[in-house]
Short mmCIF file of C-alpha atoms and ligand atoms in Angstrom, two decimals:
data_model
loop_
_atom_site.label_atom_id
_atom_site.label_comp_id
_atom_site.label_asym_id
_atom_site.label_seq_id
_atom_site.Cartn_x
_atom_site.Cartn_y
_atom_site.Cartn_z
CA UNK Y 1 -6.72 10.36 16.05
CA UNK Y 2 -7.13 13.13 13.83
CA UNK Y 3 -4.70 14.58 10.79
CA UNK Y 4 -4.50 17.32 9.24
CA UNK Y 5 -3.05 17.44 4.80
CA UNK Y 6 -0.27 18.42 6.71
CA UNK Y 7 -0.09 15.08 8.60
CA UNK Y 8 -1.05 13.13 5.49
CA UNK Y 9 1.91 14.67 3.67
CA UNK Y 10 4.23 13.33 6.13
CA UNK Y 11 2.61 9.86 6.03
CA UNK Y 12 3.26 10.15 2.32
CA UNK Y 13 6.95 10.86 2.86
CA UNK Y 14 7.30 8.29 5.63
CA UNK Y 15 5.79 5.91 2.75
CA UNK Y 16 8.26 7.12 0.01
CA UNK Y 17 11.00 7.06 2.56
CA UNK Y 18 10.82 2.95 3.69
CA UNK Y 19 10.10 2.11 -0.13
CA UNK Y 20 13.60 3.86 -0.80
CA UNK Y 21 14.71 2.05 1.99
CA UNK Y 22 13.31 -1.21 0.33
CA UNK Y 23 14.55 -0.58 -3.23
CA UNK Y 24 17.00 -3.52 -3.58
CA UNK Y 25 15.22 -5.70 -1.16
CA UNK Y 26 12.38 -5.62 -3.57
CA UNK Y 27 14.23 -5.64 -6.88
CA UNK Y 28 15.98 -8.49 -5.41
CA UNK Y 29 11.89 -10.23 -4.89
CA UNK Y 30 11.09 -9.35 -8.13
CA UNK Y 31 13.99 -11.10 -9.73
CA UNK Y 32 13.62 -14.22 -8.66
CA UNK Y 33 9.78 -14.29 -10.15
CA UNK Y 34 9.57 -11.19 -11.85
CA UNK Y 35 11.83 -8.90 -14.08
CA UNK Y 36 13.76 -7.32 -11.17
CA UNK Y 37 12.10 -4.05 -11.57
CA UNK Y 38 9.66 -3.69 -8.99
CA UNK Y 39 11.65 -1.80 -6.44
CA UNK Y 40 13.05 0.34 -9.10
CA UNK Y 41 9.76 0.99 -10.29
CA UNK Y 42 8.14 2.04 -6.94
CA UNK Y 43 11.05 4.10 -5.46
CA UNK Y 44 10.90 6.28 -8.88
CA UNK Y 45 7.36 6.56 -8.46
CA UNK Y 46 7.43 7.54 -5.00
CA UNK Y 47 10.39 10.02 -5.17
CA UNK Y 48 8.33 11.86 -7.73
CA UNK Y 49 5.22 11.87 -5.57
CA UNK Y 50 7.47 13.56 -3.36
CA UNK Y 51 8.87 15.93 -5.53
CA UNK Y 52 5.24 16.76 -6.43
CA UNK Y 53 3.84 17.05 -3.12
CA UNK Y 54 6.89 19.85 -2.28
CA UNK Y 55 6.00 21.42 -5.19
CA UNK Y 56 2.48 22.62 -4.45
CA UNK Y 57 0.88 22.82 -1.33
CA UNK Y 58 -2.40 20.95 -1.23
CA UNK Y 59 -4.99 21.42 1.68
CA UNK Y 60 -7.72 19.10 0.45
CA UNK Y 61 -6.74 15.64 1.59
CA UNK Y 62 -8.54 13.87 -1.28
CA UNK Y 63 -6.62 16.08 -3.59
CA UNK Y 64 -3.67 15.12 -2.13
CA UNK Y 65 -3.97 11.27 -2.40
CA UNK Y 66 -5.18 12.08 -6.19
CA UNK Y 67 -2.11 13.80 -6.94
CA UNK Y 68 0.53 10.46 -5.55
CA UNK Y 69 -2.42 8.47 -7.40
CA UNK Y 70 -1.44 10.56 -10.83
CA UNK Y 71 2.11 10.52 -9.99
CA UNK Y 72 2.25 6.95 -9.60
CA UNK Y 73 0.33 5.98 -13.11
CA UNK Y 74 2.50 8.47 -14.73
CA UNK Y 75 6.08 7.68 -13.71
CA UNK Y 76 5.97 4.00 -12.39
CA UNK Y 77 6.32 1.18 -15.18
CA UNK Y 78 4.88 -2.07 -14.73
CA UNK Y 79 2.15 -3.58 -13.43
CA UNK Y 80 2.11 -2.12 -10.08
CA UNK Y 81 1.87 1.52 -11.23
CA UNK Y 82 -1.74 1.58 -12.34
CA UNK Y 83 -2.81 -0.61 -9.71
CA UNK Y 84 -0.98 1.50 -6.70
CA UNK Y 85 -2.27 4.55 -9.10
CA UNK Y 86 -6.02 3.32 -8.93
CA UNK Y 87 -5.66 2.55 -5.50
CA UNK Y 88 -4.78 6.07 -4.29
CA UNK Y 89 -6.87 7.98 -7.13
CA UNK Y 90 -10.06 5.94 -5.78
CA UNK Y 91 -8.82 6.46 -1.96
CA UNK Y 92 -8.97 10.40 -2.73
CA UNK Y 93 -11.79 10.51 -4.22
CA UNK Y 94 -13.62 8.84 -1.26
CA UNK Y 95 -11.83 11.92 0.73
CA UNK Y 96 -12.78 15.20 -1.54
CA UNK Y 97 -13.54 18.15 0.28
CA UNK Y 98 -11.79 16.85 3.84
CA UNK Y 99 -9.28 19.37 5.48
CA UNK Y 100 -8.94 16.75 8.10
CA UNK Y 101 -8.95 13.05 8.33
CA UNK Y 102 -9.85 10.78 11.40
CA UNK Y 103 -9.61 6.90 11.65
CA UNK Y 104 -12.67 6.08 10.29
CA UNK Y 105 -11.56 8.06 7.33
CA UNK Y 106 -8.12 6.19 7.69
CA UNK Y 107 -9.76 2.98 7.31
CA UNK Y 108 -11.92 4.08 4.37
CA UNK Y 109 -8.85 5.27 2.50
CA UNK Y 110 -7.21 1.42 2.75
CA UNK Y 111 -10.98 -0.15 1.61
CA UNK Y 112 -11.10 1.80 -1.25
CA UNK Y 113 -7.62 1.47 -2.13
CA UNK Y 114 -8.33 -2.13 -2.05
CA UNK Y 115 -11.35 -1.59 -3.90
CA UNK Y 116 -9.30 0.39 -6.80
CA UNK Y 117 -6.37 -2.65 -7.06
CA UNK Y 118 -9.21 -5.19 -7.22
CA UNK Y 119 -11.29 -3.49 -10.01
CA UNK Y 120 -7.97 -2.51 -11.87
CA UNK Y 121 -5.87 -5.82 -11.69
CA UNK Y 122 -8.96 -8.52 -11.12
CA UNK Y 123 -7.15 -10.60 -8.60
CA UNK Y 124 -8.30 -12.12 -5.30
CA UNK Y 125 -6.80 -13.08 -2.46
CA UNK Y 126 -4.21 -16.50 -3.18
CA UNK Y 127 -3.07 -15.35 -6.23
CA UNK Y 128 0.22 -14.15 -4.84
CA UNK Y 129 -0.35 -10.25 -5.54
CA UNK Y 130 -0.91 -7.21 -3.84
CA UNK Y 131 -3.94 -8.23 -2.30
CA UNK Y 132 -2.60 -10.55 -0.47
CA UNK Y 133 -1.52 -8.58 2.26
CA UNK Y 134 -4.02 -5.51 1.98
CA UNK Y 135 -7.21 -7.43 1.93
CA UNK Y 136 -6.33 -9.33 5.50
CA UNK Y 137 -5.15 -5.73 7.20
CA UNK Y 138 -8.47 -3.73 5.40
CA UNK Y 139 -10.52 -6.76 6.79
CA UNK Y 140 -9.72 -6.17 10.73
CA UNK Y 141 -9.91 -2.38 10.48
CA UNK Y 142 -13.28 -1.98 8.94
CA UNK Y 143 -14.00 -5.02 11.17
CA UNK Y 144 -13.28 -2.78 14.36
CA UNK Y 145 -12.71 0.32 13.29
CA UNK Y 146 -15.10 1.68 16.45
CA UNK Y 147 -12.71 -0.04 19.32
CA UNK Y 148 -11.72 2.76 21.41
CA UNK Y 149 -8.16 0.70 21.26
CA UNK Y 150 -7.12 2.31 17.35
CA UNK Y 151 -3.21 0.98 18.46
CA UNK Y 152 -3.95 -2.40 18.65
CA UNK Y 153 -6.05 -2.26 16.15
CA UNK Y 154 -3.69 -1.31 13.81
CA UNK Y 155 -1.05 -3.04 14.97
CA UNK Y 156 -3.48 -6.01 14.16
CA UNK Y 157 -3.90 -5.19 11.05
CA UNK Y 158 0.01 -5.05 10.35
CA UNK Y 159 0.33 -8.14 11.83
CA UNK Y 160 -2.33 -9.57 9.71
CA UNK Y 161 -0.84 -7.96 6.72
CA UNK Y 162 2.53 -9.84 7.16
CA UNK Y 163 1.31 -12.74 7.58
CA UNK Y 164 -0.48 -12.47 4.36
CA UNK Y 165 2.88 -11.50 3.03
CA UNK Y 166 4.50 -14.00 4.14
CA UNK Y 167 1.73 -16.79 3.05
CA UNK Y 168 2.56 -15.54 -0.97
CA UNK Y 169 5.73 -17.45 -0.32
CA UNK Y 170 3.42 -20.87 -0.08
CA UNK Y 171 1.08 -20.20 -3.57
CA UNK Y 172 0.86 -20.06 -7.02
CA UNK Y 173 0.96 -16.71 -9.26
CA UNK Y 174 -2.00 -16.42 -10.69
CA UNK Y 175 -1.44 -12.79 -12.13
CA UNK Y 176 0.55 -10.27 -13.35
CA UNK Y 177 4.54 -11.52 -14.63
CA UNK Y 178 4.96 -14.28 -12.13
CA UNK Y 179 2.33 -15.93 -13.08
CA UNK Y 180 4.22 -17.10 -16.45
CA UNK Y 181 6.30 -19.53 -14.00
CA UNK Y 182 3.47 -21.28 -12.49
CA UNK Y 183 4.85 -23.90 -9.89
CA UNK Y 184 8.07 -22.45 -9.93
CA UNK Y 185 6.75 -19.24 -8.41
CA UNK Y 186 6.11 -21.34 -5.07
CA UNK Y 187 8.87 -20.81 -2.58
CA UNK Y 188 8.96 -16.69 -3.38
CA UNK Y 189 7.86 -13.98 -1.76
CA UNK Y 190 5.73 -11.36 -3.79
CA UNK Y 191 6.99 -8.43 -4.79
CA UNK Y 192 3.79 -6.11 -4.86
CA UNK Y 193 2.44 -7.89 -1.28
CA UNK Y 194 5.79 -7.00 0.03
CA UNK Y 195 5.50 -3.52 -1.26
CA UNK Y 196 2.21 -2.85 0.01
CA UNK Y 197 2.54 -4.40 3.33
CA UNK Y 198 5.98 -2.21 3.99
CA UNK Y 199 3.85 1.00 3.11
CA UNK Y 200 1.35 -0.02 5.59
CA UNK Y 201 4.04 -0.60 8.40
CA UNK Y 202 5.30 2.88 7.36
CA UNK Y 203 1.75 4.45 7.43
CA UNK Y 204 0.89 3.06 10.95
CA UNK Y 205 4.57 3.82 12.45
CA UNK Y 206 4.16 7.33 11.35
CA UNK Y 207 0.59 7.54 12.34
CA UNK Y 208 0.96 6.00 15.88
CA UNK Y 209 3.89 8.56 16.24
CA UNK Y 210 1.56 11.68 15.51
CA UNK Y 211 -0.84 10.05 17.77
CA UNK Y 212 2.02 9.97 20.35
CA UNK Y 213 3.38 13.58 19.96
CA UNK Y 214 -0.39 14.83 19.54
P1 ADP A 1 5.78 -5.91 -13.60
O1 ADP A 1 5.28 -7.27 -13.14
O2 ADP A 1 5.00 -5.39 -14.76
O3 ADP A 1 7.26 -5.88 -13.80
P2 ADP A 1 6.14 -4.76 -10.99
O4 ADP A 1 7.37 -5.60 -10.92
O5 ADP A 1 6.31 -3.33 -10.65
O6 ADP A 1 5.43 -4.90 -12.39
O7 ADP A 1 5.06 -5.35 -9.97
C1 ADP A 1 4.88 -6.72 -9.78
C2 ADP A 1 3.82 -6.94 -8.70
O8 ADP A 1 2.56 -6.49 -9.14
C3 ADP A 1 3.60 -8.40 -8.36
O9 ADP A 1 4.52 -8.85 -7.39
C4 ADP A 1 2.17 -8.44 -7.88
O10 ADP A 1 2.09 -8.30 -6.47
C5 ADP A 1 1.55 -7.21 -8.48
N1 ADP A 1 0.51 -7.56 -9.42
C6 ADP A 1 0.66 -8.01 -10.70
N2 ADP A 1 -0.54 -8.19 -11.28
C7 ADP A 1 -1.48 -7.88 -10.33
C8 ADP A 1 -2.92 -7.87 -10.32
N3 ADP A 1 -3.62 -8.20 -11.39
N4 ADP A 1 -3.53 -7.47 -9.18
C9 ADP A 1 -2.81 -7.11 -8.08
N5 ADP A 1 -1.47 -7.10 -8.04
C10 ADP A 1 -0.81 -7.49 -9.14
MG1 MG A 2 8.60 -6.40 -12.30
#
């Protein structure tokens, strides 16, 4: 598997496009523990990126995932725009200089993004956030990220990811808005682990597809 900033521009899109998709679904999560913006938030954020990306063409792939990063802090509100911001301005700059990106490079991108929400929102895994389901899909790809078998690998990793998701329904916020209703935040789904895990299942669809058509 190999991608050109061509190729990572259309994983961006397919991104943007199933958190569109997702805009009520997650507005709807974020309401029941939250303030019911979250999937406004992101879908402004990522239609922007967008807009961006169309705007100028980038062929340095770090460059590229520094730009969404920008985009992000500067037109989502909320918590989740500097920590989705961090997370792709640290992924690019991990990826400066690269015309091209292989798995190994695709798997680097996720750790450091992971890496960027950790340092910027100071959660760990349980706390009903983000990390929830990026930390369990980041865990099996740098795992095995030299199996000659990248498909089930990251299929995996997706699966791992929503089950992570689907764990925040079963523990206590310990961050961000949620948080304020302590016990009564059991029950819910997160918002922000919902999020990330649908961008994932975007990124991989998209990717396995290229891989397909390649
Ligand atoms: P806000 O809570 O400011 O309205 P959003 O609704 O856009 O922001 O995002 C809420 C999501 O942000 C939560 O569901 C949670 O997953 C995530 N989140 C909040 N604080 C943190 C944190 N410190 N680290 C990681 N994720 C967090
Ligand atoms: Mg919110």
């Amino acid at each position: 598997m190999t991608m050109d900033a061509a190729g990572l521009v259309k994983i961006i899109e397919a991104v943007a496009e199933k958190i569109g998709e997702n805009r009520e679904f997650l507005t709807e999560l974020d309401s029941a523990i939250g303030d019911a913006d979250h999937g406004i938030n992101m879908s402004k954020g990522f239609s922007a990126v967008v807009e961006k990306l169309h705007s100028q063409k980038i062929d340095d792939c770090g460059a590229i995932l520094k730009t969404v990063g920008m985009t992000l802090v500067s037109t989502v509100g909320g918590a989740s725009g500097p920590l989705y911001g961090t997370a792709f301005m640290k992924a690019g700059q991990a990826m400066v200089g690269k015309s091209s990106l292989d798995f190994e490079d695709f798997v680097t991108i996720l750790d450091q993004a992971l890496e960027g929400i950790k340092y910027r929102g100071k959660a760990q895994r349980g706390e009903k956030t983000i990390i929830d389901s990026l930390e369990p899909a980041v865990e099996i790809l740098k795992n095995e990220k030299t199996s000659t078998d990248k498909k089930s690998v990251m299929e995996r990793a997706l699966n791992a990811s929503r089950d992570g998701m689907e764990y925040t329904k079963n523990i206590i916020a310990k961050k961000g808005r949620a948080s304020y209703l302590g016990e009564r935040s059991l029950g819910h789904q997160d918002p922000g682990a919902t999020s990330c895990y649908l961008m994932l299942e975007a990124a991989i669809e998209k990717i396995k597809d290229m891989c397909k058509s390649a």
